[in-house]
PDB file of C-alpha atoms in Angstrom:
ATOM      1  CA  SER S  16       6.825   1.086 -12.637  1.00 46.00           C
ATOM      2  CA  GLN S  17       7.374  -1.002  -9.533  1.00 52.00           C
ATOM      3  CA  GLN S  18      10.440  -0.136  -7.466  1.00 65.00           C
ATOM      4  CA  GLY S  19      10.537  -3.275  -5.367  1.00 72.00           C
ATOM      5  CA  GLU S  20      10.368  -6.879  -6.415  1.00 85.00           C
ATOM      6  CA  GLU S  21       9.539  -9.574  -3.908  1.00 88.00           C
ATOM      7  CA  ASP S  22      10.835 -13.101  -4.091  1.00 89.00           C
ATOM      8  CA  PRO S  23       9.321 -15.648  -4.054  1.00 94.00           C
ATOM      9  CA  GLN S  24       5.976 -14.664  -5.527  1.00 94.00           C
ATOM     10  CA  ALA S  25       4.336 -17.430  -3.505  1.00 96.00           C
ATOM     11  CA  LEU S  26       5.436 -19.447  -0.484  1.00 96.00           C
ATOM     12  CA  SER S  27       3.712 -22.328   1.271  1.00 97.00           C
ATOM     13  CA  ILE S  28       5.047 -23.726   4.557  1.00 97.00           C
ATOM     14  CA  GLN S  29       3.891 -25.742   7.544  1.00 97.00           C
ATOM     15  CA  GLU S  30       2.742 -24.060  10.709  1.00 97.00           C
ATOM     16  CA  GLY S  31       5.634 -23.572  13.089  1.00 97.00           C
ATOM     17  CA  GLU S  32       8.239 -23.206  10.353  1.00 98.00           C
ATOM     18  CA  ASN S  33      10.022 -19.971   9.553  1.00 98.00           C
ATOM     19  CA  ALA S  34       9.157 -17.951   6.453  1.00 97.00           C
ATOM     20  CA  THR S  35      11.622 -15.738   4.626  1.00 97.00           C
ATOM     21  CA  MET S  36      10.683 -13.241   1.936  1.00 97.00           C
ATOM     22  CA  ASN S  37      13.066 -11.060  -0.016  1.00 97.00           C
ATOM     23  CA  CYS S  38      12.731  -7.671  -1.622  1.00 96.00           C
ATOM     24  CA  SER S  39      15.034  -6.013  -4.125  1.00 95.00           C
ATOM     25  CA  TYR S  40      14.815  -2.406  -5.231  1.00 94.00           C
ATOM     26  CA  LYS S  41      16.434  -0.228  -7.835  1.00 91.00           C
ATOM     27  CA  THR S  42      17.215   3.254  -6.515  1.00 89.00           C
ATOM     28  CA  SER S  43      18.510   4.739  -3.274  1.00 89.00           C
ATOM     29  CA  ILE S  44      15.965   4.904  -0.506  1.00 90.00           C
ATOM     30  CA  ASN S  45      15.192   6.794   2.687  1.00 90.00           C
ATOM     31  CA  ASN S  46      13.486   3.826   4.261  1.00 92.00           C
ATOM     32  CA  LEU S  47      11.850   0.518   3.462  1.00 94.00           C
ATOM     33  CA  GLN S  48       8.587  -0.708   4.936  1.00 94.00           C
ATOM     34  CA  TRP S  49       6.856  -4.073   5.036  1.00 96.00           C
ATOM     35  CA  TYR S  50       3.082  -4.406   4.918  1.00 96.00           C
ATOM     36  CA  ARG S  51       0.726  -7.356   5.263  1.00 97.00           C
ATOM     37  CA  GLN S  52      -2.572  -7.704   3.470  1.00 96.00           C
ATOM     38  CA  ASN S  53      -5.295 -10.239   4.139  1.00 91.00           C
ATOM     39  CA  SER S  54      -8.999 -10.262   3.539  1.00 80.00           C
ATOM     40  CA  GLY S  55      -9.826  -9.787   7.174  1.00 71.00           C
ATOM     41  CA  ARG S  56      -7.728  -6.778   8.133  1.00 74.00           C
ATOM     42  CA  GLY S  57      -6.794  -5.141   4.863  1.00 84.00           C
ATOM     43  CA  LEU S  58      -3.327  -3.624   4.394  1.00 93.00           C
ATOM     44  CA  VAL S  59      -1.430  -3.229   7.659  1.00 95.00           C
ATOM     45  CA  HIS S  60       1.987  -1.725   8.361  1.00 95.00           C
ATOM     46  CA  LEU S  61       4.398  -4.218   9.956  1.00 96.00           C
ATOM     47  CA  ILE S  62       7.788  -2.594  10.285  1.00 96.00           C
ATOM     48  CA  LEU S  63       9.891   0.302   8.985  1.00 94.00           C
ATOM     49  CA  ILE S  64      13.664   0.193   8.577  1.00 95.00           C
ATOM     50  CA  ARG S  65      15.679   3.293   7.752  1.00 93.00           C
ATOM     51  CA  SER S  66      18.500   3.372   5.249  1.00 93.00           C
ATOM     52  CA  ASN S  67      21.098   3.696   8.017  1.00 95.00           C
ATOM     53  CA  GLU S  68      19.784   0.632   9.855  1.00 97.00           C
ATOM     54  CA  ARG S  69      20.790  -2.941   9.089  1.00 97.00           C
ATOM     55  CA  GLU S  70      18.396  -5.005  11.168  1.00 98.00           C
ATOM     56  CA  LYS S  71      15.188  -4.520  13.074  1.00 97.00           C
ATOM     57  CA  HIS S  72      12.972  -6.786  15.166  1.00 97.00           C
ATOM     58  CA  SER S  73       9.323  -6.658  16.097  1.00 96.00           C
ATOM     59  CA  GLY S  74       7.888  -9.677  17.898  1.00 97.00           C
ATOM     60  CA  ARG S  75       8.273 -12.652  15.550  1.00 97.00           C
ATOM     61  CA  LEU S  76       9.387 -10.420  12.696  1.00 98.00           C
ATOM     62  CA  ARG S  77      12.985  -9.726  11.729  1.00 98.00           C
ATOM     63  CA  VAL S  78      13.862  -7.378   8.894  1.00 98.00           C
ATOM     64  CA  THR S  79      17.291  -6.857   7.404  1.00 98.00           C
ATOM     65  CA  LEU S  80      18.418  -4.210   4.963  1.00 98.00           C
ATOM     66  CA  ASP S  81      21.506  -4.294   2.756  1.00 97.00           C
ATOM     67  CA  THR S  82      21.759  -0.978   0.937  1.00 95.00           C
ATOM     68  CA  SER S  83      24.879  -2.070  -0.971  1.00 95.00           C
ATOM     69  CA  LYS S  84      22.867  -4.883  -2.553  1.00 95.00           C
ATOM     70  CA  LYS S  85      19.628  -2.872  -2.592  1.00 95.00           C
ATOM     71  CA  SER S  86      17.800  -5.695  -0.889  1.00 96.00           C
ATOM     72  CA  SER S  87      15.809  -6.484   2.224  1.00 97.00           C
ATOM     73  CA  SER S  88      14.441  -9.623   3.799  1.00 98.00           C
ATOM     74  CA  LEU S  89      11.524 -10.303   6.118  1.00 98.00           C
ATOM     75  CA  LEU S  90      11.723 -13.315   8.405  1.00 98.00           C
ATOM     76  CA  ILE S  91       8.661 -14.568  10.247  1.00 98.00           C
ATOM     77  CA  THR S  92       9.574 -17.086  12.917  1.00 98.00           C
ATOM     78  CA  ALA S  93       7.324 -19.832  14.302  1.00 98.00           C
ATOM     79  CA  SER S  94       4.638 -19.177  11.705  1.00 97.00           C
ATOM     80  CA  ARG S  95       0.932 -19.415  12.530  1.00 97.00           C
ATOM     81  CA  ALA S  96      -2.138 -19.940  10.388  1.00 95.00           C
ATOM     82  CA  ALA S  97      -3.030 -16.291  10.989  1.00 94.00           C
ATOM     83  CA  ASP S  98       0.165 -15.256   9.166  1.00 96.00           C
ATOM     84  CA  THR S  99      -1.412 -16.386   5.891  1.00 96.00           C
ATOM     85  CA  ALA S 100      -1.492 -13.203   3.809  1.00 96.00           C
ATOM     86  CA  SER S 101       0.266 -11.265   1.076  1.00 96.00           C
ATOM     87  CA  TYR S 102       3.376  -9.396   2.173  1.00 97.00           C
ATOM     88  CA  PHE S 103       4.560  -6.267   0.388  1.00 96.00           C
ATOM     89  CA  CYS S 104       7.742  -4.312   0.637  1.00 95.00           C
ATOM     90  CA  ALA S 105       7.463  -0.612  -0.050  1.00 94.00           C
ATOM     91  CA  THR S 106      10.235   1.914  -0.426  1.00 93.00           C
ATOM     92  CA  VAL S 107      10.470   5.648   0.115  1.00 89.00           C
ATOM     93  CA  ILE S 108      12.851   6.773  -2.587  1.00 84.00           C
ATOM     94  CA  GLN S 109      15.407   9.492  -1.793  1.00 79.00           C
ATOM     95  CA  GLY S 110      14.054  12.829  -2.940  1.00 79.00           C
ATOM     96  CA  ALA S 111      10.482  11.585  -3.232  1.00 78.00           C
ATOM     97  CA  GLN S 112       8.260  11.431  -0.175  1.00 80.00           C
ATOM     98  CA  LYS S 113       6.006   8.635  -1.294  1.00 85.00           C
ATOM     99  CA  LEU S 114       5.787   4.868  -0.978  1.00 89.00           C
ATOM    100  CA  VAL S 115       6.337   2.594  -3.957  1.00 91.00           C
ATOM    101  CA  PHE S 116       5.076  -0.947  -3.453  1.00 93.00           C
ATOM    102  CA  GLY S 117       6.351  -4.200  -4.880  1.00 93.00           C
ATOM    103  CA  GLN S 118       4.181  -6.973  -6.293  1.00 93.00           C
ATOM    104  CA  GLY S 119       4.056  -8.923  -3.048  1.00 95.00           C
ATOM    105  CA  THR S 120       4.675 -12.454  -1.780  1.00 96.00           C
ATOM    106  CA  ARG S 121       1.664 -14.662  -1.109  1.00 96.00           C
ATOM    107  CA  LEU S 122       2.354 -16.657   2.034  1.00 97.00           C
ATOM    108  CA  THR S 123       0.257 -19.692   2.948  1.00 97.00           C
ATOM    109  CA  ILE S 124       0.673 -21.387   6.325  1.00 97.00           C
ATOM    110  CA  ASN S 125      -0.604 -24.958   6.307  1.00 95.00           C
ATOM    111  CA  PRO S 126      -1.893 -26.444   9.576  1.00 91.00           C
TER     112      PRO S 126
ATOM    113  CA  GLU I  20      -8.472   5.439  17.774  1.00 64.00           C
ATOM    114  CA  ALA I  21     -10.762   5.211  14.753  1.00 83.00           C
ATOM    115  CA  GLY I  22      -9.137   3.979  11.575  1.00 94.00           C
ATOM    116  CA  VAL I  23      -9.385   5.223   8.012  1.00 96.00           C
ATOM    117  CA  ALA I  24     -12.972   4.997   6.799  1.00 97.00           C
ATOM    118  CA  GLN I  25     -13.975   4.432   3.193  1.00 97.00           C
ATOM    119  CA  SER I  26     -17.266   4.081   1.393  1.00 97.00           C
ATOM    120  CA  PRO I  27     -18.761   2.394  -0.418  1.00 97.00           C
ATOM    121  CA  ARG I  28     -17.086  -0.985   0.117  1.00 96.00           C
ATOM    122  CA  TYR I  29     -18.249  -2.355  -3.204  1.00 97.00           C
ATOM    123  CA  LYS I  30     -19.437  -0.765  -6.434  1.00 98.00           C
ATOM    124  CA  ILE I  31     -20.459  -2.226  -9.760  1.00 98.00           C
ATOM    125  CA  ILE I  32     -20.952   0.112 -12.713  1.00 98.00           C
ATOM    126  CA  GLU I  33     -21.051  -0.086 -16.479  1.00 98.00           C
ATOM    127  CA  LYS I  34     -18.284   1.366 -18.605  1.00 97.00           C
ATOM    128  CA  ARG I  35     -18.643   5.058 -19.373  1.00 97.00           C
ATOM    129  CA  GLN I  36     -20.561   5.632 -16.149  1.00 98.00           C
ATOM    130  CA  SER I  37     -19.168   7.756 -13.334  1.00 98.00           C
ATOM    131  CA  VAL I  38     -18.372   6.764  -9.755  1.00 98.00           C
ATOM    132  CA  ALA I  39     -17.140   8.472  -6.608  1.00 98.00           C
ATOM    133  CA  PHE I  40     -15.345   7.144  -3.565  1.00 98.00           C
ATOM    134  CA  TRP I  41     -15.136   8.788  -0.164  1.00 98.00           C
ATOM    135  CA  CYS I  42     -12.418   8.642   2.467  1.00 97.00           C
ATOM    136  CA  ASN I  43     -12.172   9.936   6.024  1.00 97.00           C
ATOM    137  CA  PRO I  44      -8.593   9.728   7.340  1.00 96.00           C
ATOM    138  CA  ILE I  45      -7.402   9.331  10.897  1.00 95.00           C
ATOM    139  CA  SER I  46      -7.891  12.535  12.830  1.00 94.00           C
ATOM    140  CA  GLY I  47      -4.785  14.718  12.819  1.00 92.00           C
ATOM    141  CA  HIS I  48      -3.140  13.041   9.857  1.00 93.00           C
ATOM    142  CA  ALA I  49      -1.857  15.678   7.450  1.00 93.00           C
ATOM    143  CA  THR I  50      -1.160  13.402   4.502  1.00 94.00           C
ATOM    144  CA  LEU I  51      -3.783  11.468   2.569  1.00 96.00           C
ATOM    145  CA  TYR I  52      -3.194   9.021  -0.258  1.00 96.00           C
ATOM    146  CA  TRP I  53      -5.306   7.266  -2.865  1.00 98.00           C
ATOM    147  CA  TYR I  54      -3.984   4.013  -4.286  1.00 97.00           C
ATOM    148  CA  GLN I  55      -5.228   1.709  -7.028  1.00 98.00           C
ATOM    149  CA  GLN I  56      -4.630  -2.002  -6.508  1.00 96.00           C
ATOM    150  CA  ILE I  57      -5.285  -4.297  -9.437  1.00 95.00           C
ATOM    151  CA  LEU I  58      -5.760  -7.957  -8.577  1.00 92.00           C
ATOM    152  CA  GLY I  59      -2.442  -9.697  -8.037  1.00 91.00           C
ATOM    153  CA  GLN I  60      -0.412  -6.482  -7.892  1.00 93.00           C
ATOM    154  CA  GLY I  61       0.815  -4.107  -5.240  1.00 94.00           C
ATOM    155  CA  PRO I  62      -0.924  -0.790  -4.610  1.00 96.00           C
ATOM    156  CA  LYS I  63      -0.058   2.018  -7.015  1.00 95.00           C
ATOM    157  CA  LEU I  64      -0.166   5.600  -5.782  1.00 95.00           C
ATOM    158  CA  LEU I  65      -2.650   7.754  -7.679  1.00 97.00           C
ATOM    159  CA  ILE I  66      -2.542  10.984  -5.710  1.00 97.00           C
ATOM    160  CA  GLN I  67      -1.099  12.352  -2.487  1.00 95.00           C
ATOM    161  CA  PHE I  68      -2.425  15.320  -0.510  1.00 95.00           C
ATOM    162  CA  GLN I  69      -0.632  17.304   2.146  1.00 93.00           C
ATOM    163  CA  ASN I  70      -3.425  18.965   4.107  1.00 90.00           C
ATOM    164  CA  ASN I  71      -5.673  20.184   1.266  1.00 86.00           C
ATOM    165  CA  GLY I  72      -2.959  20.606  -1.365  1.00 92.00           C
ATOM    166  CA  VAL I  73      -1.867  18.087  -3.996  1.00 94.00           C
ATOM    167  CA  VAL I  74       1.806  17.119  -3.704  1.00 92.00           C
ATOM    168  CA  ASP I  75       1.926  14.239  -6.187  1.00 92.00           C
ATOM    169  CA  ASP I  76      -0.570  13.272  -8.866  1.00 95.00           C
ATOM    170  CA  SER I  77       1.929  12.066 -11.444  1.00 93.00           C
ATOM    171  CA  GLN I  78       0.205   8.692 -11.877  1.00 94.00           C
ATOM    172  CA  LEU I  79      -3.359   9.942 -11.853  1.00 96.00           C
ATOM    173  CA  PRO I  80      -5.069   9.577 -15.259  1.00 95.00           C
ATOM    174  CA  LYS I  81      -6.267  13.147 -15.238  1.00 95.00           C
ATOM    175  CA  ASP I  82      -8.465  12.790 -18.307  1.00 96.00           C
ATOM    176  CA  ARG I  83     -10.860  10.640 -16.282  1.00 97.00           C
ATOM    177  CA  PHE I  84      -9.811  10.699 -12.626  1.00 98.00           C
ATOM    178  CA  SER I  85     -10.142  13.610 -10.243  1.00 98.00           C
ATOM    179  CA  ALA I  86      -9.713  13.972  -6.513  1.00 97.00           C
ATOM    180  CA  GLU I  87     -10.129  16.651  -3.907  1.00 96.00           C
ATOM    181  CA  ARG I  88      -9.558  17.074  -0.212  1.00 95.00           C
ATOM    182  CA  LEU I  89     -11.697  19.894   1.030  1.00 83.00           C
ATOM    183  CA  LYS I  90     -10.681  21.538   4.317  1.00 85.00           C
ATOM    184  CA  GLY I  91      -7.763  19.137   4.605  1.00 84.00           C
ATOM    185  CA  VAL I  92      -9.837  16.293   6.059  1.00 92.00           C
ATOM    186  CA  ASP I  93     -12.190  14.117   3.974  1.00 96.00           C
ATOM    187  CA  SER I  94     -11.385  13.290   0.387  1.00 97.00           C
ATOM    188  CA  THR I  95     -13.261  12.089  -2.673  1.00 98.00           C
ATOM    189  CA  LEU I  96     -11.924  10.304  -5.737  1.00 98.00           C
ATOM    190  CA  LYS I  97     -13.997  10.351  -8.904  1.00 98.00           C
ATOM    191  CA  ILE I  98     -13.795   8.439 -12.141  1.00 98.00           C
ATOM    192  CA  GLN I  99     -15.664   9.772 -15.153  1.00 97.00           C
ATOM    193  CA  PRO I 100     -16.085   7.989 -17.505  1.00 97.00           C
ATOM    194  CA  ALA I 101     -15.037   4.582 -16.220  1.00 97.00           C
ATOM    195  CA  LYS I 102     -13.248   2.032 -18.369  1.00 97.00           C
ATOM    196  CA  LEU I 103     -13.040  -1.728 -17.966  1.00 97.00           C
ATOM    197  CA  GLU I 104      -9.390  -1.455 -16.889  1.00 97.00           C
ATOM    198  CA  ASP I 105     -10.419   0.684 -13.914  1.00 97.00           C
ATOM    199  CA  SER I 106     -11.707  -2.445 -12.177  1.00 98.00           C
ATOM    200  CA  ALA I 107      -9.599  -2.594  -9.030  1.00 97.00           C
ATOM    201  CA  VAL I 108      -9.602  -1.950  -5.321  1.00 97.00           C
ATOM    202  CA  TYR I 109      -9.194   1.718  -4.447  1.00 98.00           C
ATOM    203  CA  LEU I 110      -7.398   2.208  -1.174  1.00 97.00           C
ATOM    204  CA  CYS I 111      -7.241   5.344   0.889  1.00 97.00           C
ATOM    205  CA  ALA I 112      -4.443   5.805   3.403  1.00 96.00           C
ATOM    206  CA  SER I 113      -3.290   8.505   5.768  1.00 95.00           C
ATOM    207  CA  SER I 114      -0.142   9.310   7.711  1.00 93.00           C
ATOM    208  CA  LEU I 115       0.983  11.906  10.214  1.00 91.00           C
ATOM    209  CA  ASP I 116       3.164  13.552   7.612  1.00 84.00           C
ATOM    210  CA  ARG I 117       4.927  12.828   4.360  1.00 80.00           C
ATOM    211  CA  GLY I 118       7.897  10.541   3.843  1.00 68.00           C
ATOM    212  CA  SER I 119       9.195   8.403   6.649  1.00 64.00           C
ATOM    213  CA  TYR I 120       5.951   7.653   8.401  1.00 81.00           C
ATOM    214  CA  GLU I 121       3.889   4.518   8.377  1.00 89.00           C
ATOM    215  CA  GLN I 122       0.665   4.706   6.451  1.00 93.00           C
ATOM    216  CA  TYR I 123      -2.677   3.539   7.760  1.00 94.00           C
ATOM    217  CA  PHE I 124      -4.978   2.046   5.166  1.00 96.00           C
ATOM    218  CA  GLY I 125      -8.730   1.903   4.931  1.00 96.00           C
ATOM    219  CA  PRO I 126     -10.610  -1.257   3.935  1.00 95.00           C
ATOM    220  CA  GLY I 127     -10.813  -0.164   0.304  1.00 96.00           C
ATOM    221  CA  THR I 128     -13.552   0.060  -2.302  1.00 96.00           C
ATOM    222  CA  ARG I 129     -13.756  -2.812  -4.750  1.00 96.00           C
ATOM    223  CA  LEU I 130     -14.846  -1.406  -8.127  1.00 98.00           C
ATOM    224  CA  THR I 131     -16.070  -3.634 -10.912  1.00 98.00           C
ATOM    225  CA  VAL I 132     -16.624  -2.059 -14.313  1.00 98.00           C
ATOM    226  CA  THR I 133     -18.697  -4.171 -16.702  1.00 97.00           C
TER     227      THR I 133
END
């Protein structure tokens, strides 16, 4: 079964706007990772946040983690057409050294 | 640095036939993973190797799927016999070690079972 659930399932915004995607999970984790998947570059790791971290930045990406609510969010600022892709959160559950992926959010950036 | 290589990229077979996929991970990566990704879903882990040993195959349908990682480097995933529901993209990934490391994915093999 899927550990993480992304919300929304699909998101369409104008280029230059910010995009926010959310991920909820069920059990305690060691870390949470976000991945991007598009037809051109396949599945690519974006950012990893550990369970003792609350926020992390990487370029135009900002990830937050709230372990009390078992949720995370990914913010992409100043979106570009090249950001069009599916975004997945994946969790490493405590006691299990493997990634469990959610269903993903399909993001479309309109020019 | 060369990425994770997979072949073939595409495969079309009839149900009950067999098929094999090959993966070459990033050099020096101890952990290798095979995932199944059905259209519209996230990847699902099938099997995880640490060097040449299996550490997790709990979601591998062992009556028809098998995988090996000889010498702790390349890996093959086999399906025999294939079913219609096996149509999916099969992704291979590798990481430096287990757990809290990012995974690097190959381009995948798109399997269509007719």
